[in-house]
Coordinates of C-alpha atoms and ligand atoms in Angstrom, one line a residue:
X1 CA 17.9 -10.7 0.4
X2 CA 15.7 -8.3 2.4
X3 CA 12.0 -9.1 2.6
X4 CA 9.0 -6.7 2.4
X5 CA 5.4 -7.5 3.4
X6 CA 2.8 -4.9 2.3
X7 CA -0.9 -5.3 3.0
X8 CA -4.1 -3.4 2.2
X9 CA -7.3 -3.7 4.3
X10 CA -9.4 -6.6 3.3
X11 CA -12.6 -5.0 1.9
X12 CA -16.2 -5.7 2.7
X13 CA -18.1 -7.6 0.1
X14 CA -21.5 -6.2 0.8
X15 CA -21.1 -3.9 -2.3
X16 CA -18.9 -3.4 -5.3
X17 CA -15.5 -1.7 -5.2
X18 CA -15.0 2.0 -5.8
X19 CA -12.2 4.5 -6.1
X20 CA -11.4 4.4 -2.3
X21 CA -10.6 0.7 -2.4
X22 CA -8.6 1.1 -5.6
X23 CA -6.7 4.0 -4.1
X24 CA -5.3 2.1 -1.1
X25 CA -4.6 -0.9 -3.2
X26 CA -2.8 1.3 -5.8
X27 CA -0.6 2.7 -3.0
X28 CA 0.3 -0.9 -2.0
X29 CA 1.0 -1.8 -5.6
X30 CA 3.3 1.2 -6.2
X31 CA 5.1 0.5 -2.9
X32 CA 5.4 -3.2 -3.8
X33 CA 6.8 -2.5 -7.2
X34 CA 9.2 0.1 -5.8
X35 CA 10.5 -2.4 -3.2
X36 CA 10.8 -5.1 -5.9
X37 CA 12.7 -2.6 -8.0
X38 CA 15.2 -1.9 -5.2
X39 CA 15.8 -5.6 -5.0
X40 CA 13.7 -6.7 -2.0
X41 CA 11.7 -10.0 -1.9
X42 CA 8.2 -8.6 -1.7
X43 CA 4.9 -10.2 -0.6
X44 CA 1.9 -8.0 -1.4
X45 CA -1.5 -9.1 0.1
X46 CA -5.0 -7.8 -0.5
X47 CA -8.4 -9.5 -0.3
X48 CA -11.9 -9.4 1.1
X49 CA -13.5 -9.4 4.5
X50 CA -16.6 -11.5 4.1
X51 CA -18.1 -12.5 7.5
X52 CA -19.7 -9.1 8.3
X53 CA -23.3 -8.9 9.2
X54 CA -23.9 -6.4 6.5
X55 CA -22.8 -9.0 3.9
X56 CA -25.4 -11.5 5.0
X57 CA -28.0 -8.7 5.2
X58 CA -27.4 -7.4 1.7
X59 CA -27.2 -10.9 0.4
X60 CA -30.8 -11.4 1.6
X61 CA -31.9 -8.2 -0.1
X62 CA -30.5 -9.6 -3.3
X63 CA -32.1 -13.0 -2.8
X64 CA -28.7 -14.7 -2.5
X65 CA -27.0 -16.7 0.1
X66 CA -24.2 -14.8 2.0
X67 CA -21.7 -17.0 0.2
X68 CA -23.1 -16.4 -3.2
X69 CA -23.2 -12.6 -2.6
X70 CA -19.7 -12.6 -1.2
X71 CA -18.4 -14.4 -4.2
X72 CA -20.1 -12.0 -6.7
X73 CA -18.5 -9.1 -5.0
X74 CA -15.1 -10.7 -4.3
X75 CA -15.0 -11.4 -8.1
X76 CA -15.8 -7.7 -8.7
X77 CA -12.9 -6.7 -6.5
X78 CA -10.6 -9.2 -8.3
X79 CA -11.7 -7.9 -11.7
X80 CA -11.2 -4.2 -10.6
X81 CA -7.7 -5.0 -9.3
X82 CA -6.9 -6.8 -12.5
X83 CA -8.0 -3.7 -14.5
X84 CA -5.8 -1.5 -12.3
X85 CA -2.8 -3.8 -13.0
X86 CA -2.2 -4.5 -9.4
X87 CA 0.6 -6.9 -8.7
X88 CA -0.6 -8.6 -5.5
X89 CA 1.0 -11.9 -4.7
X90 CA -2.2 -13.2 -3.1
X91 CA -5.8 -12.3 -2.7
X92 CA -7.3 -13.7 0.5
X93 CA -11.0 -14.2 1.1
X94 CA -11.8 -14.7 4.8
X95 CA -14.3 -17.4 3.9
X96 CA -11.4 -19.6 2.8
X97 CA -10.5 -22.4 5.1
X98 CA -6.8 -21.5 5.2
X99 CA -7.9 -18.3 7.0
X100 CA -10.7 -19.6 9.1
X101 CA -8.7 -22.5 10.6
X102 CA -5.8 -20.4 11.6
X103 CA -7.9 -17.5 12.9
X104 CA -9.7 -19.9 15.2
X105 CA -6.4 -21.3 16.4
X106 CA -5.1 -17.8 17.3
X107 CA -8.3 -17.1 19.2
X108 CA -8.0 -20.4 21.1
X109 CA -4.4 -19.6 21.9
X110 CA -5.6 -16.2 23.4
X111 CA -8.3 -18.0 25.4
X112 CA -5.7 -20.4 26.8
X113 CA -3.3 -17.7 27.7
X114 CA -6.1 -15.7 29.5
X115 CA -5.8 -12.8 27.1
X116 CA -9.4 -13.5 26.1
X117 CA -11.9 -13.9 28.9
X118 CA -15.7 -14.0 29.4
X119 CA -17.5 -10.9 30.8
X120 CA -20.6 -8.6 30.7
X121 CA -20.6 -5.8 28.1
X122 CA -22.8 -2.8 27.9
X123 CA -22.0 -0.3 25.2
X124 CA -22.9 1.9 22.2
X125 CA -23.0 -0.2 19.1
X126 CA -22.9 1.2 15.6
X127 CA -24.8 -1.4 13.4
X128 CA -23.7 0.2 10.1
X129 CA -20.0 -0.2 11.0
X130 CA -20.4 -3.3 13.2
X131 CA -18.4 -1.8 16.0
X132 CA -18.8 -0.6 19.6
X133 CA -17.9 3.0 20.4
X134 CA -16.6 4.3 23.7
X135 CA -18.9 6.4 25.8
X136 CA -16.8 9.5 24.9
X137 CA -16.9 8.9 21.2
X138 CA -20.6 8.1 21.3
X139 CA -21.3 11.3 23.2
X140 CA -19.1 13.4 20.9
X141 CA -21.2 12.2 18.0
X142 CA -24.6 12.8 19.7
X143 CA -25.1 9.0 19.9
X144 CA -25.1 8.7 16.2
X145 CA -22.6 6.9 13.9
X146 CA -19.6 9.1 13.1
X147 CA -19.5 7.5 9.7
X148 CA -23.2 7.2 8.6
X149 CA -25.0 9.5 11.1
X150 CA -27.5 6.7 11.9
X151 CA -28.5 6.3 15.6
X152 CA -26.3 4.1 17.8
X153 CA -27.9 1.2 19.7
X154 CA -27.4 0.6 23.4
X155 CA -26.5 -3.1 23.7
X156 CA -25.8 -5.3 26.7
X157 CA -24.4 -8.8 26.1
X158 CA -22.2 -11.5 27.5
X159 CA -19.1 -11.5 25.5
X160 CA -15.6 -12.7 25.3
X161 CA -13.1 -9.9 25.8
X162 CA -9.6 -9.3 24.7
X163 CA -7.6 -7.8 27.5
X164 CA -6.3 -4.8 25.6
X165 CA -5.8 -3.0 28.9
X166 CA -2.9 -5.3 29.8
X167 CA -0.9 -3.9 26.9
X168 CA -1.4 -0.2 27.4
X169 CA 2.1 0.7 28.6
X170 CA 3.9 -1.4 26.1
X171 CA 1.8 -0.1 23.2
X172 CA 2.2 3.5 24.1
X173 CA 6.0 3.1 24.3
X174 CA 6.1 1.2 21.0
X175 CA 4.2 3.9 19.2
X176 CA 5.9 6.9 20.9
X177 CA 9.4 5.5 20.1
X178 CA 8.4 4.6 16.5
X179 CA 9.2 0.9 17.1
X180 CA 5.7 0.7 15.5
X181 CA 5.7 3.7 13.2
X182 CA 2.3 5.3 12.9
X183 CA 2.1 7.6 9.9
X184 CA 1.4 10.4 8.9
X185 CA 2.5 12.2 12.1
X186 CA -0.9 13.7 12.6
X187 CA -2.4 10.2 12.9
X188 CA 0.2 9.2 15.4
X189 CA -0.6 12.1 17.6
X190 CA -4.3 11.2 17.4
X191 CA -3.7 7.6 18.4
X192 CA -1.5 8.7 21.3
X193 CA -4.1 11.3 22.3
X194 CA -6.7 8.5 22.7
X195 CA -4.4 6.7 25.2
X196 CA -5.2 9.5 27.7
X197 CA -8.7 7.9 28.2
X198 CA -7.0 4.6 29.1
X199 CA -7.4 1.3 27.1
X200 CA -10.4 -0.8 27.8
X201 CA -11.1 -4.5 27.2
X202 CA -12.3 -5.1 23.7
X203 CA -15.3 -7.4 23.0
X204 CA -14.3 -10.2 20.6
X205 CA -17.5 -12.2 20.3
X206 CA -21.2 -12.0 20.2
X207 CA -23.8 -14.5 21.5
X208 CA -25.6 -16.1 18.5
X209 CA -29.3 -15.3 18.6
X210 CA -32.2 -17.0 17.0
X211 CA -32.7 -15.8 13.5
X212 CA -29.0 -14.8 13.1
X213 CA -27.6 -15.8 9.7
X214 CA -25.2 -18.7 9.9
X215 CA -22.3 -16.6 8.8
X216 CA -18.9 -16.1 10.4
X217 CA -16.6 -18.1 12.7
X218 CA -17.7 -19.4 16.0
X219 CA -15.6 -19.2 19.2
X220 CA -13.5 -22.4 19.1
X221 CA -14.2 -23.0 22.8
X222 CA -17.8 -21.9 22.8
X223 CA -20.0 -22.5 19.7
X224 CA -22.8 -20.2 21.1
X225 CA -20.6 -17.3 20.4
X226 CA -19.5 -15.9 17.1
X227 CA -16.2 -14.2 16.7
X228 CA -16.6 -10.5 16.1
X229 CA -15.8 -9.9 12.5
X230 CA -13.1 -7.2 13.1
X231 CA -11.0 -9.5 15.3
X232 CA -11.2 -12.3 12.8
X233 CA -10.5 -10.0 9.9
X234 CA -7.3 -8.6 11.4
X235 CA -5.9 -12.1 11.7
X236 CA -5.8 -12.3 7.8
X237 CA -2.4 -10.5 7.8
X238 CA -0.9 -13.4 9.7
X239 CA -3.0 -16.4 8.5
X240 CA -1.8 -15.9 4.9
X241 CA 1.9 -15.9 5.7
X242 CA 1.8 -18.3 8.7
X243 CA 3.2 -21.1 6.5
X244 CA 6.8 -22.5 6.3
X245 CA 7.4 -20.9 2.9
X246 CA 6.0 -17.5 3.8
X247 CA 6.9 -17.0 7.5
X248 CA 10.0 -15.1 6.3
X249 CA 7.8 -12.2 5.5
X250 CA 6.6 -11.6 9.0
X251 CA 6.5 -9.0 10.6
X252 CA 4.6 -6.9 8.1
X253 CA 6.6 -3.9 6.7
X254 CA 3.5 -1.8 6.4
X255 CA -0.2 -2.2 6.9
X256 CA -1.9 0.4 4.6
X257 CA -5.4 1.8 5.1
X258 CA -7.5 5.0 5.5
X259 CA -7.8 6.8 8.8
X260 CA -11.3 5.2 9.5
X261 CA -9.7 2.0 10.6
X262 CA -6.5 3.2 12.2
X263 CA -7.3 2.3 15.8
X264 CA -7.8 -1.4 15.0
X265 CA -4.5 -1.6 13.2
X266 CA -2.3 0.6 15.4
X267 CA -3.6 -0.5 18.8
X268 CA -5.8 -3.6 18.8
X269 CA -3.8 -5.6 16.3
X270 CA -0.3 -5.1 17.7
X271 CA -1.6 -5.9 21.2
X272 CA -3.2 -9.2 19.8
X273 CA 0.1 -10.0 18.2
X274 CA 2.0 -9.4 21.4
X275 CA -0.4 -11.7 23.2
X276 CA 0.2 -14.3 20.5
X277 CA 4.0 -14.0 21.0
X278 CA 4.5 -12.5 17.5
X279 CA 6.3 -9.4 16.4
X280 CA 4.3 -6.3 15.8
X281 CA 4.2 -4.6 12.3
X282 CA 6.9 -2.1 11.6
X283 CA 4.6 0.6 10.1
X284 CA 0.9 1.5 10.1
X285 CA 0.1 4.0 7.4
X286 CA -3.3 5.6 7.4
X287 CA -4.0 8.0 4.6
X288 CA -7.0 10.5 4.3
X289 CA -10.0 10.2 2.0
X290 CA -10.7 10.8 -1.6
X291 CA -13.7 13.1 -2.2
X292 CA -15.4 13.7 -5.5
X293 CA -15.5 17.0 -7.3
X294 CA -15.3 18.8 -3.9
X295 CA -17.9 16.7 -2.0
X296 CA -17.6 13.8 0.4
X297 CA -18.6 10.6 -1.3
X298 CA -21.6 8.9 0.2
X299 CA -24.4 6.4 -0.7
X300 CA -27.1 9.1 -0.1
X301 CA -25.4 11.6 -2.5
X302 CA -24.8 8.7 -4.9
X303 CA -21.5 10.3 -5.9
X304 CA -19.1 7.4 -5.4
X305 CA -16.6 7.2 -8.2
X306 CA -17.2 3.7 -9.4
X307 CA -15.0 1.5 -11.4
X308 CA -16.7 2.2 -14.7
X309 CA -15.9 5.9 -14.3
X310 CA -12.3 5.1 -13.6
X311 CA -12.3 2.9 -16.7
X312 CA -13.6 5.8 -18.8
X313 CA -10.7 7.9 -17.6
X314 CA -8.3 5.1 -18.4
X315 CA -9.7 4.7 -21.9
X316 CA -9.2 8.4 -22.7
X317 CA -5.9 9.1 -20.9
X318 CA -4.5 5.5 -20.4
X319 CA -4.5 3.4 -17.2
X320 CA -1.0 4.6 -16.2
X321 CA -2.2 8.3 -16.4
X322 CA -5.0 7.4 -14.0
X323 CA -2.6 5.6 -11.7
X324 CA -0.4 8.7 -11.8
X325 CA -3.2 11.1 -10.9
X326 CA -4.4 8.9 -8.1
X327 CA -0.9 8.5 -6.7
X328 CA 0.4 12.1 -6.9
X329 CA -2.9 13.9 -6.2
X330 CA -4.5 11.5 -3.8
X331 CA -4.9 11.8 0.0
X332 CA -1.6 10.1 0.9
X333 CA -1.0 12.7 3.7
X334 CA -3.3 13.8 6.4
X335 CA -5.7 15.9 4.3
X336 CA -8.5 14.7 2.0
X337 CA -8.0 15.0 -1.7
X338 CA -10.4 15.8 -4.6
X339 CA -10.9 13.7 -7.7
X340 CA -11.7 16.4 -10.1
X341 CA -11.7 16.4 -13.9
X342 CA -10.1 19.8 -14.5
X343 CA -7.3 19.0 -12.1
X344 CA -6.8 15.6 -13.8
X345 CA -6.3 17.3 -17.2
X346 CA -3.9 19.9 -15.7
X347 CA -1.8 17.2 -14.0
X348 CA -1.9 15.0 -17.0
X349 CA -0.7 17.7 -19.4
X350 CA 2.0 19.1 -17.0
X351 CA 3.5 15.9 -15.7
X352 CA 2.9 13.4 -18.5
X353 CA 2.2 15.0 -21.9
X354 CA 4.5 18.0 -21.5
X355 CA 6.7 16.3 -18.9
X356 CA 8.1 12.8 -19.3
X357 CA 6.2 12.2 -22.6
X358 CA 7.6 15.3 -24.2
X359 CA 11.1 14.9 -22.9
X360 CA 11.4 11.3 -24.2
X361 CA 9.9 12.1 -27.6
X362 CA 12.1 15.2 -28.0
X363 CA 15.3 13.3 -27.2
X364 CA 14.2 10.2 -29.2
X365 CA 13.3 12.3 -32.2
X366 CA 16.6 14.1 -32.3
X367 CA 18.5 10.7 -32.2
X368 CA 16.3 9.5 -35.0
X369 CA 16.7 12.7 -37.0
X370 CA 20.4 13.3 -36.6
X371 CA 21.7 9.7 -36.1
X372 CA 19.1 7.6 -37.9
X373 CA 18.0 6.2 -34.6
X374 CA 21.4 4.8 -33.6
X375 CA 23.0 6.1 -30.4
X376 CA 26.2 7.6 -31.7
X377 CA 29.8 7.0 -30.5
X378 CA 31.1 9.9 -28.5
X379 CA 34.8 11.0 -28.2
X380 CA 34.4 12.8 -25.0
X381 CA 35.4 10.6 -22.0
X382 CA 33.0 8.0 -20.8
X383 CA 32.8 9.5 -17.3
X384 CA 31.3 12.9 -18.1
X385 CA 31.5 14.3 -14.7
X386 CA 31.1 17.8 -16.1
X387 CA 27.5 17.2 -17.1
X388 CA 25.0 18.7 -14.7
X389 CA 22.8 15.7 -15.5
X390 CA 25.3 13.3 -13.9
X391 CA 25.0 15.3 -10.7
X392 CA 21.3 15.0 -10.8
X393 CA 21.4 11.3 -11.2
X394 CA 23.9 10.7 -8.5
X395 CA 22.5 9.0 -5.4
X396 CA 19.1 8.9 -7.0
X397 CA 18.6 5.3 -6.1
X398 CA 19.3 6.0 -2.5
X399 CA 16.9 8.9 -2.4
X400 CA 14.3 6.8 -4.0
X401 CA 14.8 3.9 -1.6
X402 CA 14.6 6.3 1.4
X403 CA 11.4 7.9 0.2
X404 CA 9.9 4.4 -0.3
X405 CA 10.8 3.2 3.1
X406 CA 9.0 6.3 4.6
X407 CA 6.0 5.4 2.4
X408 CA 6.5 8.8 0.6
X409 CA 6.0 6.9 -2.7
X410 CA 4.5 10.0 -4.4
X411 CA 7.8 11.8 -3.7
X412 CA 9.8 8.9 -4.9
X413 CA 7.8 9.0 -8.2
X414 CA 8.3 12.8 -8.5
X415 CA 12.0 12.3 -8.5
X416 CA 11.4 10.8 -12.0
X417 CA 9.5 13.8 -13.2
X418 CA 12.1 16.1 -11.7
X419 CA 14.8 14.4 -13.8
X420 CA 12.7 14.8 -16.9
X421 CA 12.4 18.5 -16.1
X422 CA 16.2 18.8 -15.8
X423 CA 16.6 17.2 -19.2
X424 CA 14.2 19.8 -20.7
X425 CA 16.2 22.6 -19.1
X426 CA 19.4 21.1 -20.3
X427 CA 18.2 21.0 -23.8
X428 CA 17.0 24.6 -23.7
X429 CA 20.4 25.7 -22.4
X430 CA 22.6 23.6 -24.7
X431 CA 20.4 23.8 -27.8
X432 CA 21.4 20.6 -29.5
X433 CA 19.1 21.5 -32.5
X434 CA 21.3 24.5 -33.2
X435 CA 24.5 22.5 -32.9
X436 CA 23.0 20.1 -35.4
X437 CA 22.8 22.9 -38.0
X438 CA 26.6 23.3 -37.9
X439 CA 27.8 19.8 -37.6
X440 CA 30.7 20.3 -40.0
X441 CA 32.5 21.8 -36.9
X442 CA 33.9 18.7 -35.2
X443 CA 33.4 20.2 -31.8
X444 CA 29.7 20.8 -32.4
X445 CA 29.3 17.3 -33.6
X446 CA 30.9 15.9 -30.5
X447 CA 28.9 18.2 -28.3
X448 CA 25.7 17.2 -30.0
X449 CA 26.5 13.5 -29.4
X450 CA 27.4 14.0 -25.8
X451 CA 24.2 16.0 -25.1
X452 CA 21.9 13.5 -26.6
X453 CA 23.6 10.6 -24.9
X454 CA 23.5 12.4 -21.5
X455 CA 19.8 13.3 -22.0
X456 CA 18.9 9.8 -23.1
X457 CA 20.7 8.2 -20.1
X458 CA 19.1 10.6 -17.6
X459 CA 15.6 9.8 -19.1
X460 CA 16.4 6.1 -18.9
X461 CA 17.0 6.6 -15.1
X462 CA 13.9 8.8 -14.8
X463 CA 11.7 6.1 -16.3
X464 CA 13.0 3.6 -13.8
X465 CA 11.8 5.8 -11.0
X466 CA 8.5 6.3 -12.7
X467 CA 8.0 2.6 -13.3
X468 CA 6.2 1.7 -10.1
X469 CA 3.5 4.2 -10.9
X470 CA 3.3 3.6 -14.6
X471 CA 4.7 0.1 -15.5
X472 CA 3.0 -0.2 -18.9
X473 CA 4.1 3.1 -20.3
X474 CA 7.7 2.8 -19.0
X475 CA 8.0 -0.7 -20.3
X476 CA 6.7 0.6 -23.7
X477 CA 9.5 3.2 -23.8
X478 CA 12.1 0.6 -22.8
X479 CA 11.1 -1.5 -25.8
X480 CA 11.3 1.6 -28.1
X481 CA 14.7 2.5 -26.8
X482 CA 15.9 -1.2 -26.4
X483 CA 16.7 -0.8 -22.7
X484 CA 17.2 -4.2 -21.0
X485 CA 15.7 -3.7 -17.6
X486 CA 13.1 -6.4 -17.4
X487 CA 13.6 -10.2 -17.7
X488 CA 10.7 -10.1 -20.3
X489 CA 10.6 -6.8 -22.1
X490 CA 7.1 -7.5 -23.3
X491 CA 5.8 -8.1 -19.8
X492 CA 5.9 -5.0 -17.6
X493 CA 5.1 -7.2 -14.6
X494 CA 8.1 -9.5 -15.1
X495 CA 11.0 -9.1 -12.7
X496 CA 14.0 -6.7 -13.1
X497 CA 17.4 -8.0 -14.3
X498 CA 19.2 -6.1 -11.5
X499 CA 18.3 -4.0 -8.5
X500 CA 17.8 -0.2 -8.9
X501 CA 21.2 0.7 -7.4
X502 CA 22.8 -1.1 -10.4
X503 CA 20.2 -0.2 -13.0
X504 CA 20.3 3.5 -12.2
X505 CA 24.1 3.7 -12.4
X506 CA 25.4 6.1 -15.1
X507 CA 27.6 4.0 -17.4
X508 CA 26.4 0.7 -16.2
X509 CA 25.8 -2.5 -18.2
X510 CA 22.2 -1.2 -18.5
X511 CA 23.1 2.2 -19.8
X512 CA 22.2 3.4 -23.3
X513 CA 25.3 2.5 -25.4
X514 CA 26.7 3.6 -28.7
X515 CA 25.0 1.5 -31.4
X516 CA 21.8 1.0 -29.4
X517 CA 18.7 1.4 -31.6
X518 CA 16.4 4.2 -30.5
X519 CA 13.2 4.0 -32.4
X520 CA 10.7 6.8 -32.8
X521 CA 7.9 4.9 -31.1
X522 CA 4.4 6.0 -30.3
X523 CA 3.7 9.1 -28.4
X524 CA 3.5 8.1 -24.7
X525 CA 0.9 10.7 -23.7
X526 CA -1.0 12.8 -26.2
X527 CA -1.8 16.3 -25.0
X528 CA -5.4 16.5 -23.6
X529 CA -8.0 19.1 -24.1
X530 CA -9.7 20.3 -20.9
X531 CA -12.7 21.5 -22.9
X532 CA -13.7 18.0 -23.8
X533 CA -16.5 16.6 -21.6
X534 CA -15.8 14.6 -18.5
X535 CA -15.1 10.9 -19.5
X536 CA -18.3 9.0 -19.0
X537 CA -18.8 5.3 -18.7
Ligands
MSP1 N1 -13.3 -4.8 6.3 C1 -12.8 -3.6 6.9 C2 -11.3 -3.7 7.0 C3 -10.7 -4.9 7.7 S1 -9.0 -4.9 7.6 C4 -8.5 -6.1 8.7 C5 -13.2 -2.4 6.1 N2 -13.6 -2.6 4.8 S2 -14.0 -1.4 3.8 O1 -14.5 -2.1 2.6 O2 -14.9 -0.5 4.4 O3 -12.7 -0.6 3.4 C6 -12.3 0.5 4.1 C7 -11.0 1.0 3.4 O4 -11.3 1.3 2.1 C8 -10.4 2.3 4.0 O5 -9.6 2.1 5.1 C9 -9.6 2.7 2.8 O6 -8.5 1.9 2.6 C10 -10.5 2.4 1.6 N3 -11.4 3.5 1.4 C11 -12.8 3.5 1.4 N4 -13.3 4.8 1.1 C12 -12.2 5.6 0.8 C13 -12.1 6.9 0.3 N5 -13.2 7.7 0.1 N6 -10.9 7.4 0.1 C14 -9.7 6.6 0.3 N7 -9.8 5.4 0.7 C15 -11.0 4.8 1.1 O7 -13.2 -1.3 6.7

């Protein structure tokens, strides 16, 4: 069985989660569910990055110890991810000993191999991001933080350094040749562009000063130095699976994140892994940002879309509708995307209420009305190659798997809405409701049965493709139509009874068969009125 390892960044716990954190984790969840559906053995990891200076600082402002504050926020992340129905296999906190011990071992290994060495460092430090910037980047940004706009600090210190420079040629080759795929393409070009300046050594520690909070992991060979949080944090991807039961998942299939932290993942991390004698990740995927109603989200504007706002959307439109909007309208590509109410309603009505929702209720209702909700026998041959819908469904599992392995998971999901659209077209062309008015003609009766069966079967396949984005709603329909896809039909998070290539076969053991009960069921997605006010917490 193939294995798949999907990760999200581990998030800082200085504050509560917001839409951005949920978005990346949603992408990982949809990708994880899609890979599970295709039959892969998936490990999906998310978690929190706790040893940052900003965590101990905000803890102090809240009259809490760093650990207390980290726990409060880590719990908020866990709760938010529970609400979003994310299916992560583990949630790592970097304050856990399983992470700390292994991270320190890796650092020691790099000291022993000479990949980490002591030296003087002078540079431009961005305190808000806890990172050093190169002279070029600092100058480009007028010696202010490219993220927060606050002034950079000139700092000189004795540090341990990771010899990133040693890996320049290898890294460039790996990225250029797509051995390490950096996506989207625009991001790959940017990373390769930065190689022109040459790769420098990277500081990996800071000397502990008086008054520093006792927070973080110290250098294993030198307790006067604390490991720089970024270096330690990157190690989480390996610490969690560096066990006999989980080592089969390495190397990672994809590390997901936004463009802000691409360099660490595409350059520093693969070089560290090489120095550790481990394989580099297969893909680094850096999406763009969500903005809010046309404006960049920031603390000063106070316009972060928070969890309670997302909950209000989920309450009105359903959680799966929220997941759908984020997935298909989000910044998966190279450009930022807007979270905007009017657009939400448009997409909801077009794709869900008038799309898959309408198609399934139309077909379901006709089966209920004309056949008392029992899928009828059909005299026409069981291999109806003449139906245009069969052609649409052919190779659909392969197309789906291909899109998923390119991380085009929005496109993979849209294959499902496309199939639903084809069913609608087919109904308009073949007019089963007119045939139903003249059923005494045996030919009409047979045609009516064939059409409904083909439509129901196509929709069944469509819902499989839509499942990773909308597991609850699709499982709900499968219960109404008695489709046996899940090991526990009542639990949308249970495993599939077979891989997609089998499930999505026309005329398979999983197909809708004569005699199968098709209930009317609840409407999946009620039409929404854009004139209603924006959902408020
Ligand atoms: N702790 C580091 C990551 C270490 S990974 C070894 C960190 N944490 S963070 O809390 O700041 O999270 C940054 C990530 O949150 C982004 O890379 C992205 O995944 C997500 N997002 C934060 N804001 C976002 C948007 N506005 N839009 C989309 N995603 C965003 O950096």
